[in-house]
């Protein structure tokens, strides 16, 4: 209906005003997700995406519920695709994207820590006293509690495998592979087969559709 | 000789464990990934496989997308809700009666019982 006719119909109080022509949605104007763009640009393969999903689910552990593994992965890919983070030539894209996710996680905790300190400082100013509080180097108790719970959740994944549990404890203490083998009394074969079991369990946990 | 005491914060331990597990996952081969997916009943080679949920197509909506997490925490930790849920029934009050397990079957209306068959002489 031409626009003049619409005005005429409205001013005449016509009740038979009907929309006779609808605009068809543009089929090509699809918004792609960063993962789809990365696939289309051949930055990663489908298997790489699955690998990144398992890593994203791992790094999303302990983060608040409004920051899921999908957000972490899509944000990391967006930063790479927009050029905010450039992949060095000698590093594989998957390893680099995993590193970006790790730094996003650290960034989140840094921001959360700064916010709590800002609130504490504003309290002092409100009371009109001098800021004499010593800088506390110990981590936030809430974050400590979350970390303990997440460590327990990881240990529960390997509850029926004491060798893997021992390896995870040692990894938490920062021991190297050689030190772990020596401390646990494991041969190279035992150590490698335990790592394989650990990888398989982690992959199963990472590929599941359950929420984190 | 003094023993060196080092305090290990759980955050540090978690970061180290996550970093080590990330390395393990980066080293996982394609065959291992496919094997793990098949263990879960997924077929990543098929179009629309559940393995790509959240990657190629969005997973279902999360409640955090609709509700503020802090608001949800306040609602869930509301002492009134907790006291209501934990309140026991007063003595003498009975809960809703459960339906009896065996009830007499009512015959549908309009259907009469058939007369017993008479023995035929053969």
Short mmCIF file of C-alpha atoms in Angstrom, two decimals:
data_model
loop_
_atom_site.label_atom_id
_atom_site.label_comp_id
_atom_site.label_asym_id
_atom_site.label_seq_id
_atom_site.Cartn_x
_atom_site.Cartn_y
_atom_site.Cartn_z
CA UNK A 1 0.00 0.00 0.00
CA UNK A 2 1.48 3.39 -0.95
CA UNK A 3 2.24 5.71 1.94
CA UNK A 4 -0.33 8.35 0.82
CA UNK A 5 -3.08 5.73 0.99
CA UNK A 6 -2.03 4.72 4.51
CA UNK A 7 -2.30 8.33 5.68
CA UNK A 8 -5.66 8.68 3.97
CA UNK A 9 -6.96 5.47 5.55
CA UNK A 10 -5.73 6.47 9.03
CA UNK A 11 -7.20 9.99 8.82
CA UNK A 12 -10.51 8.61 7.53
CA UNK A 13 -10.65 6.25 10.53
CA UNK A 14 -10.71 3.22 8.35
CA UNK A 15 -10.75 -0.05 10.31
CA UNK A 16 -9.77 -2.12 7.35
CA UNK A 17 -6.16 -1.19 7.43
CA UNK A 18 -4.24 -4.40 6.83
CA UNK A 19 -0.64 -5.11 6.16
CA UNK A 20 -0.57 -6.60 2.71
CA UNK A 21 3.15 -6.75 2.16
CA UNK A 22 5.69 -8.11 4.58
CA UNK A 23 9.39 -7.64 4.18
CA UNK A 24 11.14 -10.98 3.73
CA UNK A 25 14.10 -11.54 6.04
CA UNK A 26 17.45 -11.50 4.31
CA UNK A 27 18.64 -15.07 4.09
CA UNK A 28 22.29 -14.06 3.75
CA UNK A 29 22.35 -11.73 6.74
CA UNK A 30 23.08 -14.55 9.19
CA UNK A 31 25.16 -13.63 12.20
CA UNK A 32 27.93 -16.17 12.61
CA UNK A 33 29.32 -17.15 15.95
CA UNK A 34 33.07 -16.67 16.46
CA UNK A 35 33.54 -20.45 16.44
CA UNK A 36 31.82 -20.66 13.05
CA UNK A 37 33.96 -17.81 11.70
CA UNK A 38 37.11 -19.52 12.98
CA UNK A 39 36.02 -22.73 11.22
CA UNK A 40 35.20 -20.90 8.00
CA UNK A 41 38.57 -19.13 8.03
CA UNK A 42 40.26 -22.48 8.69
CA UNK A 43 41.88 -21.06 11.81
CA UNK A 44 40.88 -24.27 13.59
CA UNK A 45 39.50 -27.64 12.57
CA UNK A 46 36.42 -29.36 13.99
CA UNK A 47 38.62 -31.55 16.18
CA UNK A 48 40.43 -28.44 17.41
CA UNK A 49 37.06 -26.95 18.35
CA UNK A 50 36.24 -30.03 20.42
CA UNK A 51 39.67 -29.82 22.04
CA UNK A 52 39.07 -26.15 22.82
CA UNK A 53 35.66 -26.97 24.27
CA UNK A 54 37.20 -29.38 26.77
CA UNK A 55 39.83 -26.78 27.71
CA UNK A 56 37.19 -24.04 28.03
CA UNK A 57 35.12 -26.22 30.35
CA UNK A 58 38.24 -26.81 32.42
CA UNK A 59 39.05 -23.10 32.72
CA UNK A 60 35.44 -22.16 33.45
CA UNK A 61 35.69 -24.10 36.72
CA UNK A 62 35.20 -21.80 39.68
CA UNK A 63 34.04 -18.84 37.61
CA UNK A 64 30.67 -17.25 38.45
CA UNK A 65 27.63 -18.83 36.74
CA UNK A 66 27.12 -15.86 34.42
CA UNK A 67 30.52 -16.60 32.84
CA UNK A 68 30.27 -20.01 31.27
CA UNK A 69 32.68 -21.99 29.13
CA UNK A 70 30.96 -20.77 25.98
CA UNK A 71 31.55 -17.14 26.93
CA UNK A 72 35.19 -17.88 27.66
CA UNK A 73 35.76 -19.63 24.32
CA UNK A 74 33.78 -17.19 22.19
CA UNK A 75 35.50 -14.22 23.84
CA UNK A 76 38.95 -15.74 23.28
CA UNK A 77 38.16 -16.44 19.62
CA UNK A 78 36.71 -12.94 19.18
CA UNK A 79 39.92 -11.40 20.48
CA UNK A 80 41.96 -13.47 18.05
CA UNK A 81 39.63 -12.78 15.10
CA UNK A 82 39.52 -9.02 15.72
CA UNK A 83 43.29 -8.87 16.03
CA UNK A 84 43.25 -7.81 19.69
CA UNK A 85 45.48 -10.85 20.26
CA UNK A 86 47.83 -11.84 17.46
CA UNK A 87 48.95 -15.43 17.07
CA UNK A 88 52.75 -15.70 16.89
CA UNK A 89 53.99 -17.79 13.98
CA UNK A 90 55.75 -20.40 16.08
CA UNK A 91 52.68 -21.17 18.25
CA UNK A 92 49.82 -23.43 17.19
CA UNK A 93 46.46 -21.56 17.08
CA UNK A 94 44.81 -24.01 19.52
CA UNK A 95 47.56 -23.57 22.12
CA UNK A 96 47.38 -19.79 21.70
CA UNK A 97 43.58 -19.68 22.07
CA UNK A 98 43.86 -21.86 25.17
CA UNK A 99 46.37 -19.34 26.55
CA UNK A 100 43.95 -16.49 25.83
CA UNK A 101 41.23 -18.33 27.77
CA UNK A 102 43.64 -18.76 30.67
CA UNK A 103 44.45 -15.05 30.66
CA UNK A 104 40.73 -14.18 30.48
CA UNK A 105 40.22 -16.25 33.59
CA UNK A 106 43.08 -14.47 35.39
CA UNK A 107 41.72 -11.15 34.19
CA UNK A 108 38.35 -11.98 35.73
CA UNK A 109 39.90 -12.75 39.12
CA UNK A 110 42.09 -9.63 38.96
CA UNK A 111 39.01 -7.51 38.28
CA UNK A 112 37.07 -9.19 41.08
CA UNK A 113 39.97 -8.56 43.51
CA UNK A 114 40.26 -4.89 42.51
CA UNK A 115 36.51 -4.37 42.98
CA UNK A 116 36.59 -5.75 46.54
CA UNK A 117 39.62 -3.57 47.42
CA UNK A 118 37.88 -0.49 45.99
CA UNK A 119 34.88 -1.11 48.22
CA UNK A 120 37.15 -1.49 51.25
CA UNK A 121 38.91 1.82 50.47
CA UNK A 122 35.60 3.65 50.08
CA UNK A 123 34.60 2.41 53.57
CA UNK A 124 37.69 4.02 55.08
CA UNK A 125 36.99 7.31 53.34
CA UNK A 126 33.41 7.27 54.56
CA UNK A 127 34.59 6.98 58.16
CA UNK A 128 36.96 9.91 57.74
CA UNK A 129 39.98 7.99 58.99
CA UNK A 130 43.39 7.61 57.43
CA UNK A 131 43.99 4.55 55.30
CA UNK A 132 46.18 2.65 57.68
CA UNK A 133 45.14 -0.82 56.61
CA UNK A 134 48.09 -2.97 55.63
CA UNK A 135 48.03 -4.50 52.21
CA UNK A 136 46.86 -8.08 52.61
CA UNK A 137 48.79 -10.34 50.27
CA UNK A 138 46.68 -13.38 51.10
CA UNK A 139 44.02 -14.28 48.53
CA UNK A 140 40.37 -13.53 48.96
CA UNK A 141 38.76 -16.14 51.32
CA UNK A 142 35.83 -16.58 48.93
CA UNK A 143 38.21 -17.36 46.11
CA UNK A 144 40.13 -19.78 48.34
CA UNK A 145 36.92 -21.61 49.15
CA UNK A 146 35.98 -21.82 45.48
CA UNK A 147 39.46 -23.13 44.64
CA UNK A 148 39.22 -25.83 47.33
CA UNK A 149 35.82 -26.92 46.02
CA UNK A 150 37.08 -27.05 42.43
CA UNK A 151 40.14 -29.07 43.45
CA UNK A 152 37.84 -31.51 45.20
CA UNK A 153 35.61 -31.69 42.11
CA UNK A 154 38.63 -32.49 39.94
CA UNK A 155 39.74 -35.17 42.41
CA UNK A 156 36.26 -36.69 42.34
CA UNK A 157 36.68 -37.27 38.61
CA UNK A 158 39.56 -39.63 39.37
CA UNK A 159 38.26 -41.02 42.66
CA UNK A 160 38.77 -44.63 41.57
CA UNK A 161 42.32 -44.12 40.33
CA UNK A 162 44.82 -43.58 43.19
CA UNK A 163 47.79 -43.20 40.84
CA UNK A 164 46.15 -40.32 38.96
CA UNK A 165 45.09 -38.73 42.26
CA UNK A 166 48.71 -38.83 43.41
CA UNK A 167 49.83 -37.23 40.15
CA UNK A 168 47.26 -34.43 40.52
CA UNK A 169 48.36 -33.73 44.09
CA UNK A 170 51.93 -33.52 42.90
CA UNK A 171 50.96 -31.25 40.00
CA UNK A 172 49.31 -28.91 42.52
CA UNK A 173 52.58 -28.76 44.42
CA UNK A 174 54.33 -27.75 41.22
CA UNK A 175 56.46 -30.88 40.75
CA UNK A 176 57.86 -31.80 37.36
CA UNK A 177 57.21 -35.13 35.61
CA UNK A 178 60.52 -36.60 36.80
CA UNK A 179 59.92 -35.49 40.38
CA UNK A 180 56.40 -36.96 40.31
CA UNK A 181 57.70 -40.32 39.06
CA UNK A 182 60.37 -40.35 41.75
CA UNK A 183 57.98 -39.31 44.52
CA UNK A 184 55.27 -41.79 43.52
CA UNK A 185 57.68 -44.58 42.60
CA UNK A 186 56.26 -44.90 39.10
CA UNK A 187 57.98 -46.27 36.03
CA UNK A 188 57.83 -44.32 32.79
CA UNK A 189 55.22 -46.76 31.40
CA UNK A 190 53.02 -46.51 34.50
CA UNK A 191 53.25 -42.73 34.39
CA UNK A 192 52.37 -42.57 30.70
CA UNK A 193 49.42 -44.95 31.03
CA UNK A 194 48.13 -42.94 34.03
CA UNK A 195 48.34 -39.76 31.95
CA UNK A 196 46.44 -41.47 29.15
CA UNK A 197 43.66 -42.50 31.57
CA UNK A 198 43.60 -38.95 32.92
CA UNK A 199 43.31 -37.49 29.39
CA UNK A 200 40.47 -39.82 28.48
CA UNK A 201 38.52 -38.97 31.63
CA UNK A 202 39.08 -35.24 31.06
CA UNK A 203 37.95 -35.51 27.44
CA UNK A 204 34.79 -37.34 28.47
CA UNK A 205 34.07 -34.70 31.08
CA UNK A 206 34.85 -31.89 28.64
CA UNK A 207 32.68 -33.15 25.79
CA UNK A 208 29.59 -33.75 27.88
CA UNK A 209 26.56 -31.49 27.38
CA UNK A 210 26.03 -31.01 31.11
CA UNK A 211 26.28 -27.43 32.36
CA UNK A 212 29.59 -26.70 34.06
CA UNK B 1 68.64 -28.30 60.27
CA UNK B 2 65.51 -26.27 59.81
CA UNK B 3 62.79 -27.47 57.50
CA UNK B 4 61.65 -24.93 54.97
CA UNK B 5 57.92 -24.36 55.38
CA UNK B 6 56.06 -23.10 52.37
CA UNK B 7 52.41 -22.16 52.45
CA UNK B 8 50.51 -23.45 49.43
CA UNK B 9 47.39 -21.45 48.70
CA UNK B 10 44.55 -23.46 47.14
CA UNK B 11 44.27 -20.92 44.29
CA UNK B 12 47.90 -21.52 43.36
CA UNK B 13 47.39 -25.27 43.48
CA UNK B 14 44.27 -24.99 41.33
CA UNK B 15 46.03 -22.79 38.77
CA UNK B 16 48.90 -25.27 38.53
CA UNK B 17 46.55 -28.24 38.17
CA UNK B 18 44.47 -26.47 35.51
CA UNK B 19 47.57 -25.50 33.58
CA UNK B 20 48.90 -29.07 33.66
CA UNK B 21 45.54 -30.52 32.62
CA UNK B 22 45.31 -27.97 29.82
CA UNK B 23 48.67 -29.23 28.51
CA UNK B 24 47.34 -32.79 28.65
CA UNK B 25 44.26 -31.81 26.64
CA UNK B 26 46.36 -29.96 24.07
CA UNK B 27 48.39 -33.14 23.57
CA UNK B 28 45.28 -35.29 23.10
CA UNK B 29 45.12 -36.81 19.63
CA UNK B 30 42.09 -36.66 17.34
CA UNK B 31 41.61 -40.41 17.85
CA UNK B 32 41.41 -39.94 21.62
CA UNK B 33 38.83 -37.17 21.22
CA UNK B 34 36.71 -39.34 18.90
CA UNK B 35 36.99 -42.26 21.31
CA UNK B 36 35.83 -40.10 24.25
CA UNK B 37 32.94 -38.74 22.17
CA UNK B 38 31.86 -42.27 21.23
CA UNK B 39 31.97 -43.25 24.91
CA UNK B 40 29.34 -40.55 25.45
CA UNK B 41 27.28 -41.82 22.51
CA UNK B 42 28.18 -38.85 20.31
CA UNK B 43 29.10 -39.01 16.64
CA UNK B 44 31.16 -35.88 15.89
CA UNK B 45 31.44 -36.81 12.21
CA UNK B 46 27.67 -36.41 11.81
CA UNK B 47 26.09 -33.07 11.04
CA UNK B 48 24.30 -31.68 14.07
CA UNK B 49 26.18 -33.86 16.55
CA UNK B 50 25.64 -33.04 20.23
CA UNK B 51 29.41 -32.72 20.58
CA UNK B 52 29.21 -29.34 18.81
CA UNK B 53 26.52 -27.95 21.09
CA UNK B 54 27.68 -24.50 22.11
CA UNK B 55 30.25 -24.44 19.31
CA UNK B 56 28.51 -24.54 15.95
CA UNK B 57 25.07 -23.83 17.34
CA UNK B 58 24.02 -22.35 20.65
CA UNK B 59 23.16 -24.54 23.56
CA UNK B 60 19.94 -23.97 25.45
CA UNK B 61 19.28 -20.69 27.23
CA UNK B 62 20.79 -20.42 30.68
CA UNK B 63 18.90 -19.00 33.64
CA UNK B 64 21.72 -16.49 34.16
CA UNK B 65 20.73 -14.88 30.87
CA UNK B 66 17.35 -13.96 32.33
CA UNK B 67 18.01 -13.49 36.04
CA UNK B 68 20.71 -11.55 37.80
CA UNK B 69 22.86 -14.08 39.74
CA UNK B 70 22.99 -11.84 42.83
CA UNK B 71 19.20 -11.54 42.80
CA UNK B 72 18.88 -15.34 42.49
CA UNK B 73 21.23 -15.81 45.45
CA UNK B 74 19.19 -13.37 47.54
CA UNK B 75 15.97 -15.18 46.67
CA UNK B 76 17.40 -18.64 47.32
CA UNK B 77 18.97 -17.56 50.64
CA UNK B 78 15.87 -15.74 51.82
CA UNK B 79 15.30 -17.00 55.39
CA UNK B 80 11.52 -16.92 54.93
CA UNK B 81 11.73 -19.41 52.11
CA UNK B 82 14.07 -21.65 54.10
CA UNK B 83 11.83 -21.58 57.21
CA UNK B 84 8.77 -22.37 55.14
CA UNK B 85 10.48 -25.31 53.51
CA UNK B 86 11.81 -26.62 56.83
CA UNK B 87 8.64 -26.21 58.84
CA UNK B 88 7.31 -29.50 60.15
CA UNK B 89 3.63 -30.34 60.17
CA UNK B 90 1.77 -29.67 63.46
CA UNK B 91 0.93 -32.78 65.52
CA UNK B 92 -2.35 -34.37 64.49
CA UNK B 93 -2.32 -32.86 61.04
CA UNK B 94 -2.31 -35.35 58.25
CA UNK B 95 -0.85 -34.92 54.90
CA UNK B 96 -2.81 -35.53 51.74
CA UNK B 97 -4.10 -39.06 51.57
CA UNK B 98 -2.40 -41.21 49.08
CA UNK B 99 -4.75 -43.02 46.70
CA UNK B 100 -5.26 -46.64 47.64
CA UNK B 101 -3.21 -48.99 45.58
CA UNK B 102 -6.06 -51.36 44.66
CA UNK B 103 -9.29 -49.72 43.70
CA UNK B 104 -12.40 -51.51 42.50
CA UNK B 105 -12.67 -51.24 38.77
CA UNK B 106 -15.90 -49.66 37.67
CA UNK B 107 -17.45 -51.14 34.63
CA UNK B 108 -18.08 -48.55 31.93
CA UNK B 109 -21.68 -47.49 31.62
CA UNK B 110 -23.77 -49.05 28.88
CA UNK B 111 -22.05 -52.38 29.01
CA UNK B 112 -23.82 -55.24 30.64
CA UNK B 113 -22.20 -58.37 31.86
CA UNK B 114 -22.35 -61.19 29.38
CA UNK B 115 -24.48 -64.20 30.36
CA UNK B 116 -22.42 -67.28 31.02
CA UNK B 117 -22.12 -69.63 28.09
CA UNK B 118 -24.33 -72.61 28.27
CA UNK B 119 -22.73 -75.93 27.73
CA UNK B 120 -23.50 -77.30 24.27
CA UNK B 121 -24.44 -80.86 23.72
CA UNK B 122 -22.14 -82.48 21.30
#
